[in-house]
PDB file of C-alpha atoms in Angstrom:
ATOM      1  CA  MET A   5     153.401  65.906  69.106  1.00  0.00           C
ATOM      2  CA  THR A   6     152.098  62.415  68.424  1.00  0.00           C
ATOM      3  CA  THR A   7     148.983  61.753  66.369  1.00  0.00           C
ATOM      4  CA  ALA A   8     147.083  60.814  69.536  1.00  0.00           C
ATOM      5  CA  GLU A   9     148.157  64.020  71.268  1.00  0.00           C
ATOM      6  CA  ALA A  10     147.090  66.074  68.252  1.00  0.00           C
ATOM      7  CA  MET A  11     143.665  64.442  68.208  1.00  0.00           C
ATOM      8  CA  THR A  12     143.256  65.085  71.940  1.00  0.00           C
ATOM      9  CA  ALA A  13     144.164  68.745  71.497  1.00  0.00           C
ATOM     10  CA  VAL A  14     141.614  69.131  68.701  1.00  0.00           C
ATOM     11  CA  ASP A  15     138.965  67.444  70.814  1.00  0.00           C
ATOM     12  CA  MET A  16     139.657  69.749  73.766  1.00  0.00           C
ATOM     13  CA  LYS A  17     139.461  72.782  71.497  1.00  0.00           C
ATOM     14  CA  ASN A  18     136.131  71.656  70.125  1.00  0.00           C
ATOM     15  CA  ARG A  19     134.801  71.171  73.660  1.00  0.00           C
ATOM     16  CA  THR A  20     135.811  74.645  74.815  1.00  0.00           C
ATOM     17  CA  THR A  21     133.144  77.323  74.701  1.00  0.00           C
ATOM     18  CA  GLU A  22     133.737  80.999  75.367  1.00  0.00           C
ATOM     19  CA  ARG A  23     131.487  82.716  77.898  1.00  0.00           C
ATOM     20  CA  GLY A  24     128.268  83.803  76.257  1.00  0.00           C
ATOM     21  CA  GLN A  25     128.507  81.270  73.407  1.00  0.00           C
ATOM     22  CA  TYR A  26     125.675  79.148  74.718  1.00  0.00           C
ATOM     23  CA  ARG A  27     125.782  75.430  74.102  1.00  0.00           C
ATOM     24  CA  ARG A  28     122.648  73.454  73.361  1.00  0.00           C
ATOM     25  CA  PRO A  29     122.060  69.689  73.259  1.00  0.00           C
ATOM     26  CA  ASP A  30     123.841  68.046  70.341  1.00  0.00           C
ATOM     27  CA  THR A  31     123.469  64.591  68.872  1.00  0.00           C
ATOM     28  CA  ALA A  32     126.754  63.209  70.208  1.00  0.00           C
ATOM     29  CA  GLY A  33     125.305  61.164  73.026  1.00  0.00           C
ATOM     30  CA  ARG A  34     123.975  63.999  75.188  1.00  0.00           C
ATOM     31  CA  THR A  35     120.289  63.717  74.358  1.00  0.00           C
ATOM     32  CA  ALA A  36     117.735  61.089  75.085  1.00  0.00           C
ATOM     33  CA  PRO A  37     117.068  58.931  72.025  1.00  0.00           C
ATOM     34  CA  ALA A  38     114.191  60.105  69.883  1.00  0.00           C
ATOM     35  CA  THR A  39     111.132  57.884  69.884  1.00  0.00           C
ATOM     36  CA  PRO A  40     107.966  57.893  67.793  1.00  0.00           C
ATOM     37  CA  GLY A  41     105.541  60.430  69.177  1.00  0.00           C
ATOM     38  CA  ALA A  42     108.247  62.137  71.251  1.00  0.00           C
ATOM     39  CA  GLY A  43     106.863  65.098  73.157  1.00  0.00           C
ATOM     40  CA  THR A  44     103.458  63.468  73.599  1.00  0.00           C
ATOM     41  CA  GLY A  45     102.037  61.155  76.215  1.00  0.00           C
ATOM     42  CA  GLY A  46     103.178  63.372  79.066  1.00  0.00           C
ATOM     43  CA  ARG A  47     106.801  63.804  77.948  1.00  0.00           C
ATOM     44  CA  VAL A  48     108.052  67.389  77.960  1.00  0.00           C
ATOM     45  CA  THR A  49     110.424  68.462  75.203  1.00  0.00           C
ATOM     46  CA  VAL A  50     113.338  70.476  76.605  1.00  0.00           C
ATOM     47  CA  ALA A  51     116.216  72.417  75.032  1.00  0.00           C
ATOM     48  CA  VAL A  52     119.147  73.318  77.277  1.00  0.00           C
ATOM     49  CA  TYR A  53     121.238  76.463  76.785  1.00  0.00           C
ATOM     50  CA  ALA A  54     124.354  76.741  78.968  1.00  0.00           C
ATOM     51  CA  GLU A  55     127.304  79.111  78.939  1.00  0.00           C
ATOM     52  CA  ASP A  56     129.953  76.401  79.303  1.00  0.00           C
ATOM     53  CA  LEU A  57     130.458  72.663  78.918  1.00  0.00           C
ATOM     54  CA  ILE A  58     130.421  71.937  82.656  1.00  0.00           C
ATOM     55  CA  LEU A  59     127.003  73.518  83.153  1.00  0.00           C
ATOM     56  CA  GLN A  60     125.733  71.867  79.979  1.00  0.00           C
ATOM     57  CA  THR A  61     126.907  68.415  80.994  1.00  0.00           C
ATOM     58  CA  GLY A  62     125.554  68.732  84.515  1.00  0.00           C
ATOM     59  CA  MET A  63     122.098  69.783  83.366  1.00  0.00           C
ATOM     60  CA  ILE A  64     121.910  67.078  80.691  1.00  0.00           C
ATOM     61  CA  HIS A  65     122.980  64.466  83.255  1.00  0.00           C
ATOM     62  CA  GLN A  66     120.172  65.542  85.589  1.00  0.00           C
ATOM     63  CA  LEU A  67     117.472  65.378  82.907  1.00  0.00           C
ATOM     64  CA  ARG A  68     118.401  62.677  80.425  1.00  0.00           C
ATOM     65  CA  MET A  69     117.468  59.670  82.559  1.00  0.00           C
ATOM     66  CA  ARG A  70     113.994  60.870  83.456  1.00  0.00           C
ATOM     67  CA  PRO A  71     111.194  59.334  81.347  1.00  0.00           C
ATOM     68  CA  GLU A  72     109.124  62.544  81.591  1.00  0.00           C
ATOM     69  CA  ILE A  73     111.721  64.450  79.592  1.00  0.00           C
ATOM     70  CA  GLU A  74     112.761  64.445  75.951  1.00  0.00           C
ATOM     71  CA  LEU A  75     115.952  66.428  75.360  1.00  0.00           C
ATOM     72  CA  ILE A  76     115.901  68.201  72.016  1.00  0.00           C
ATOM     73  CA  PRO A  77     118.978  68.346  69.739  1.00  0.00           C
ATOM     74  CA  ASP A  78     120.319  71.651  68.513  1.00  0.00           C
ATOM     75  CA  ALA A  79     118.723  71.441  65.064  1.00  0.00           C
ATOM     76  CA  GLU A  80     115.243  70.976  66.582  1.00  0.00           C
ATOM     77  CA  ALA A  81     115.502  73.340  69.575  1.00  0.00           C
ATOM     78  CA  ASP A  82     112.708  75.583  68.280  1.00  0.00           C
ATOM     79  CA  ARG A  83     110.138  72.819  68.786  1.00  0.00           C
ATOM     80  CA  ALA A  84     110.887  72.467  72.500  1.00  0.00           C
ATOM     81  CA  GLN A  85     108.101  73.184  74.947  1.00  0.00           C
ATOM     82  CA  VAL A  86     110.623  74.408  77.507  1.00  0.00           C
ATOM     83  CA  SER A  87     113.979  76.160  77.128  1.00  0.00           C
ATOM     84  CA  LEU A  88     116.283  75.965  80.145  1.00  0.00           C
ATOM     85  CA  VAL A  89     118.989  78.632  80.340  1.00  0.00           C
ATOM     86  CA  VAL A  90     121.785  77.712  82.766  1.00  0.00           C
ATOM     87  CA  VAL A  91     124.154  80.510  83.788  1.00  0.00           C
ATOM     88  CA  ASP A  92     126.254  81.864  86.640  1.00  0.00           C
ATOM     89  CA  MET A  93     124.507  85.237  86.556  1.00  0.00           C
ATOM     90  CA  VAL A  94     122.228  87.338  84.366  1.00  0.00           C
ATOM     91  CA  ASP A  95     124.697  89.305  82.252  1.00  0.00           C
ATOM     92  CA  GLU A  96     124.438  90.901  78.813  1.00  0.00           C
ATOM     93  CA  PRO A  97     124.940  87.681  76.777  1.00  0.00           C
ATOM     94  CA  THR A  98     122.254  86.022  78.906  1.00  0.00           C
ATOM     95  CA  VAL A  99     119.836  88.900  78.304  1.00  0.00           C
ATOM     96  CA  GLN A 100     120.448  88.708  74.549  1.00  0.00           C
ATOM     97  CA  LEU A 101     119.724  84.977  74.592  1.00  0.00           C
ATOM     98  CA  LEU A 102     116.538  85.432  76.661  1.00  0.00           C
ATOM     99  CA  HIS A 103     115.269  88.087  74.249  1.00  0.00           C
ATOM    100  CA  ARG A 104     115.938  85.763  71.325  1.00  0.00           C
ATOM    101  CA  LEU A 105     114.130  82.864  72.995  1.00  0.00           C
ATOM    102  CA  ARG A 106     111.151  85.079  73.755  1.00  0.00           C
ATOM    103  CA  ARG A 107     110.467  85.435  70.037  1.00  0.00           C
ATOM    104  CA  ASN A 108     109.478  81.752  69.926  1.00  0.00           C
ATOM    105  CA  THR A 109     106.000  82.010  71.432  1.00  0.00           C
ATOM    106  CA  SER A 110     105.517  78.227  71.503  1.00  0.00           C
ATOM    107  CA  THR A 111     108.392  77.764  73.977  1.00  0.00           C
ATOM    108  CA  ARG A 112     108.498  78.877  77.627  1.00  0.00           C
ATOM    109  CA  THR A 113     111.821  79.847  79.153  1.00  0.00           C
ATOM    110  CA  GLY A 114     113.183  78.914  82.570  1.00  0.00           C
ATOM    111  CA  LEU A 115     116.337  80.280  84.186  1.00  0.00           C
ATOM    112  CA  VAL A 116     118.693  78.208  86.345  1.00  0.00           C
ATOM    113  CA  VAL A 117     121.076  80.756  87.801  1.00  0.00           C
ATOM    114  CA  GLY A 118     123.948  80.743  90.272  1.00  0.00           C
ATOM    115  CA  PHE A 119     123.592  84.318  91.533  1.00  0.00           C
ATOM    116  CA  PHE A 120     120.457  86.393  91.039  1.00  0.00           C
ATOM    117  CA  GLU A 121     120.865  90.109  91.700  1.00  0.00           C
ATOM    118  CA  SER A 122     117.793  92.008  92.850  1.00  0.00           C
ATOM    119  CA  GLY A 123     118.127  94.342  89.862  1.00  0.00           C
ATOM    120  CA  ALA A 124     117.773  91.369  87.519  1.00  0.00           C
ATOM    121  CA  LEU A 125     114.092  90.967  88.419  1.00  0.00           C
ATOM    122  CA  GLN A 126     112.952  93.661  85.996  1.00  0.00           C
ATOM    123  CA  THR A 127     115.154  92.147  83.284  1.00  0.00           C
ATOM    124  CA  MET A 128     113.619  88.731  83.901  1.00  0.00           C
ATOM    125  CA  ILE A 129     110.110  90.179  83.488  1.00  0.00           C
ATOM    126  CA  GLU A 130     111.023  92.022  80.285  1.00  0.00           C
ATOM    127  CA  CYS A 131     112.583  88.865  78.830  1.00  0.00           C
ATOM    128  CA  GLY A 132     109.484  86.763  79.484  1.00  0.00           C
ATOM    129  CA  VAL A 133     111.140  84.282  81.870  1.00  0.00           C
ATOM    130  CA  ALA A 134     108.472  81.964  83.282  1.00  0.00           C
ATOM    131  CA  ALA A 135     110.450  80.292  86.071  1.00  0.00           C
ATOM    132  CA  VAL A 136     113.616  80.774  88.090  1.00  0.00           C
ATOM    133  CA  LEU A 137     115.597  78.208  90.084  1.00  0.00           C
ATOM    134  CA  ARG A 138     118.854  78.861  91.896  1.00  0.00           C
ATOM    135  CA  ARG A 139     121.595  76.455  90.839  1.00  0.00           C
ATOM    136  CA  GLY A 140     122.387  75.569  94.436  1.00  0.00           C
ATOM    137  CA  GLU A 141     118.837  74.204  94.773  1.00  0.00           C
ATOM    138  CA  ALA A 142     118.663  72.573  91.333  1.00  0.00           C
ATOM    139  CA  ASP A 143     118.504  68.897  92.230  1.00  0.00           C
ATOM    140  CA  GLN A 144     116.793  66.496  89.870  1.00  0.00           C
ATOM    141  CA  ASP A 145     113.366  66.602  91.517  1.00  0.00           C
ATOM    142  CA  ARG A 146     113.242  70.406  91.558  1.00  0.00           C
ATOM    143  CA  LEU A 147     114.336  70.566  87.937  1.00  0.00           C
ATOM    144  CA  ILE A 148     111.625  68.121  86.877  1.00  0.00           C
ATOM    145  CA  HIS A 149     109.032  70.076  88.894  1.00  0.00           C
ATOM    146  CA  LEU A 150     110.123  73.303  87.217  1.00  0.00           C
ATOM    147  CA  VAL A 151     110.026  71.827  83.700  1.00  0.00           C
ATOM    148  CA  LYS A 152     106.612  70.207  84.153  1.00  0.00           C
ATOM    149  CA  ALA A 153     105.156  73.336  85.744  1.00  0.00           C
ATOM    150  CA  MET A 154     106.280  75.475  82.799  1.00  0.00           C
ATOM    151  CA  ALA A 155     104.888  72.954  80.312  1.00  0.00           C
ATOM    152  CA  ASN A 156     101.546  73.274  82.146  1.00  0.00           C
ATOM    153  CA  GLY A 157     101.592  77.054  81.806  1.00  0.00           C
ATOM    154  CA  GLU A 158     102.604  77.704  85.416  1.00  0.00           C
ATOM    155  CA  GLY A 159     105.324  79.924  86.833  1.00  0.00           C
ATOM    156  CA  VAL A 160     107.933  78.959  89.429  1.00  0.00           C
ATOM    157  CA  LEU A 161     109.868  81.416  91.617  1.00  0.00           C
ATOM    158  CA  PRO A 162     111.813  81.147  94.874  1.00  0.00           C
ATOM    159  CA  GLY A 163     109.766  82.609  97.709  1.00  0.00           C
ATOM    160  CA  ASP A 164     111.945  85.686  98.152  1.00  0.00           C
ATOM    161  CA  LEU A 165     111.744  86.523  94.448  1.00  0.00           C
ATOM    162  CA  LEU A 166     107.968  86.082  94.455  1.00  0.00           C
ATOM    163  CA  GLY A 167     107.745  88.591  97.296  1.00  0.00           C
ATOM    164  CA  LYS A 168     109.919  91.055  95.381  1.00  0.00           C
ATOM    165  CA  LEU A 169     107.810  90.557  92.254  1.00  0.00           C
ATOM    166  CA  LEU A 170     104.594  91.336  94.120  1.00  0.00           C
ATOM    167  CA  ASP A 171     106.203  94.427  95.646  1.00  0.00           C
ATOM    168  CA  HIS A 172     107.351  95.479  92.169  1.00  0.00           C
ATOM    169  CA  VAL A 173     103.851  95.138  90.696  1.00  0.00           C
ATOM    170  CA  SER A 174     102.334  97.021  93.630  1.00  0.00           C
ATOM    171  CA  SER A 175     104.859  99.833  93.219  1.00  0.00           C
ATOM    172  CA  LEU A 176     104.158  99.990  89.485  1.00  0.00           C
ATOM    173  CA  GLN A 177     100.415 100.305  90.099  1.00  0.00           C
ATOM    174  CA  ARG A 178     100.862 102.928  92.814  1.00  0.00           C
ATOM    175  CA  THR A 179     103.515 105.162  91.218  1.00  0.00           C
ATOM    176  CA  VAL A 180     102.878 104.817  87.483  1.00  0.00           C
ATOM    177  CA  LEU A 181      99.345 103.631  86.753  1.00  0.00           C
ATOM    178  CA  ASP A 182      97.222 105.114  89.538  1.00  0.00           C
ATOM    179  CA  PRO A 183      98.216 108.733  88.771  1.00  0.00           C
ATOM    180  CA  ARG A 184      97.049 108.148  85.187  1.00  0.00           C
ATOM    181  CA  GLY A 185      93.814 106.415  86.133  1.00  0.00           C
ATOM    182  CA  LEU A 186      95.059 103.132  84.689  1.00  0.00           C
ATOM    183  CA  THR A 187      95.205  99.585  85.997  1.00  0.00           C
ATOM    184  CA  LEU A 188      97.030  96.380  85.074  1.00  0.00           C
ATOM    185  CA  SER A 189      93.739  94.969  83.783  1.00  0.00           C
ATOM    186  CA  THR A 190      92.157  95.600  80.391  1.00  0.00           C
ATOM    187  CA  LEU A 191      89.951  98.308  81.934  1.00  0.00           C
ATOM    188  CA  THR A 192      90.925 101.733  83.207  1.00  0.00           C
ATOM    189  CA  ALA A 193      89.789 102.697  86.699  1.00  0.00           C
ATOM    190  CA  ARG A 194      86.998 104.849  85.183  1.00  0.00           C
ATOM    191  CA  GLU A 195      85.828 102.054  82.884  1.00  0.00           C
ATOM    192  CA  ALA A 196      85.810  99.510  85.706  1.00  0.00           C
ATOM    193  CA  GLU A 197      83.785 101.859  87.915  1.00  0.00           C
ATOM    194  CA  MET A 198      81.156 102.393  85.228  1.00  0.00           C
ATOM    195  CA  ILE A 199      80.877  98.670  84.482  1.00  0.00           C
ATOM    196  CA  ARG A 200      80.480  98.035  88.219  1.00  0.00           C
ATOM    197  CA  LEU A 201      77.617 100.533  88.370  1.00  0.00           C
ATOM    198  CA  VAL A 202      75.995  98.896  85.337  1.00  0.00           C
ATOM    199  CA  SER A 203      76.235  95.536  87.139  1.00  0.00           C
ATOM    200  CA  GLU A 204      74.381  97.101  90.097  1.00  0.00           C
ATOM    201  CA  GLY A 205      71.475  98.079  87.844  1.00  0.00           C
ATOM    202  CA  PHE A 206      72.083 101.800  87.389  1.00  0.00           C
ATOM    203  CA  ASP A 207      71.092 103.390  84.077  1.00  0.00           C
ATOM    204  CA  THR A 208      73.117 105.947  82.100  1.00  0.00           C
ATOM    205  CA  SER A 209      71.768 109.037  83.841  1.00  0.00           C
ATOM    206  CA  GLU A 210      72.319 107.528  87.307  1.00  0.00           C
ATOM    207  CA  ILE A 211      75.892 106.496  86.414  1.00  0.00           C
ATOM    208  CA  ALA A 212      76.546 110.038  85.157  1.00  0.00           C
ATOM    209  CA  GLN A 213      75.288 111.478  88.423  1.00  0.00           C
ATOM    210  CA  LYS A 214      77.361 109.120  90.580  1.00  0.00           C
ATOM    211  CA  THR A 215      80.578 109.578  88.601  1.00  0.00           C
ATOM    212  CA  SER A 216      80.164 113.310  87.898  1.00  0.00           C
ATOM    213  CA  TYR A 217      80.480 112.738  84.152  1.00  0.00           C
ATOM    214  CA  SER A 218      77.980 113.740  81.502  1.00  0.00           C
ATOM    215  CA  GLU A 219      75.606 111.141  80.108  1.00  0.00           C
ATOM    216  CA  ARG A 220      77.356 111.539  76.759  1.00  0.00           C
ATOM    217  CA  THR A 221      80.704 110.656  78.370  1.00  0.00           C
ATOM    218  CA  VAL A 222      79.204 107.624  80.082  1.00  0.00           C
ATOM    219  CA  LYS A 223      77.753 106.389  76.795  1.00  0.00           C
ATOM    220  CA  ASN A 224      81.085 106.951  75.013  1.00  0.00           C
ATOM    221  CA  VAL A 225      83.052 105.091  77.691  1.00  0.00           C
ATOM    222  CA  LEU A 226      80.725 102.104  77.682  1.00  0.00           C
ATOM    223  CA  HIS A 227      80.715 102.046  73.879  1.00  0.00           C
ATOM    224  CA  GLU A 228      84.534 102.143  73.838  1.00  0.00           C
ATOM    225  CA  VAL A 229      84.720  99.194  76.233  1.00  0.00           C
ATOM    226  CA  ALA A 230      82.195  97.208  74.205  1.00  0.00           C
ATOM    227  CA  THR A 231      84.050  97.893  70.957  1.00  0.00           C
ATOM    228  CA  ARG A 232      87.535  97.165  72.309  1.00  0.00           C
ATOM    229  CA  LEU A 233      86.538  93.917  74.005  1.00  0.00           C
ATOM    230  CA  GLU A 234      84.050  92.894  71.282  1.00  0.00           C
ATOM    231  CA  LEU A 235      81.114  92.794  73.688  1.00  0.00           C
ATOM    232  CA  ARG A 236      77.544  92.586  72.434  1.00  0.00           C
ATOM    233  CA  ASN A 237      75.745  94.590  75.125  1.00  0.00           C
ATOM    234  CA  ARG A 238      75.939  95.795  78.719  1.00  0.00           C
ATOM    235  CA  ALA A 239      75.081  92.399  80.162  1.00  0.00           C
ATOM    236  CA  HIS A 240      77.907  90.848  78.165  1.00  0.00           C
ATOM    237  CA  ALA A 241      80.281  93.565  79.416  1.00  0.00           C
ATOM    238  CA  VAL A 242      79.339  92.868  83.039  1.00  0.00           C
ATOM    239  CA  GLY A 243      79.777  89.122  82.547  1.00  0.00           C
ATOM    240  CA  TYR A 244      83.186  89.642  80.933  1.00  0.00           C
ATOM    241  CA  ALA A 245      84.391  91.909  83.724  1.00  0.00           C
ATOM    242  CA  MET A 246      83.246  89.498  86.432  1.00  0.00           C
ATOM    243  CA  ARG A 247      84.790  86.441  84.754  1.00  0.00           C
ATOM    244  CA  HIS A 248      88.149  88.177  84.472  1.00  0.00           C
ATOM    245  CA  GLY A 249      88.093  89.601  87.981  1.00  0.00           C
ATOM    246  CA  LEU A 250      88.005  93.199  86.732  1.00  0.00           C
ATOM    247  CA  ILE A 251      85.164  94.248  89.019  1.00  0.00           C
TER     248      ILE A 251
END
């Protein structure tokens, strides 16, 4: 083997990544050049995690030329506003990566996936994924929309997945929470009902009569709500519940 052939073989070995060993942007020409104040002035800092070199290169190529984006090198990935995970499907290595990324609360995670099984929806929720885009639809404009939406605190889902998510939440409320008198809000069904009656001007004895609880129970429930939510009085509790859509 000639010296040139040996160097080529070493280079190919270095560029080969086993499945699950996710690559991130490095400093060897794959990231946009750093500039003073990078990540400000409307630019979104992005770290890319891909399961192989082809996916990595394709995603970097889509993003690197856009002025709205600053690609973050490996050593600085934790300061990214957005982490993009690019995979064929949501398998165990992907789940492990998503759980690890979730620990960085300053970064939001988006998933660009080739095949999304219906059973992966629950996994996506548990892993804190904020946006999903199918790879077949991941042109440059859609990628930029997804990245900017996540940076603005928004979520992005294909329409069919959004429908499944709403069905999932509805099923959770109906089969798990309702039988226990709980809701997805910060108030239980009983607490929300009592706050609603307070907002309608009923006093403690009237609320007790309408809810079939003792006055002592009503007072304890309202006190518990006020303490838990750090509310000053009943008027404050009503205002809080109305602002947050709880009643």
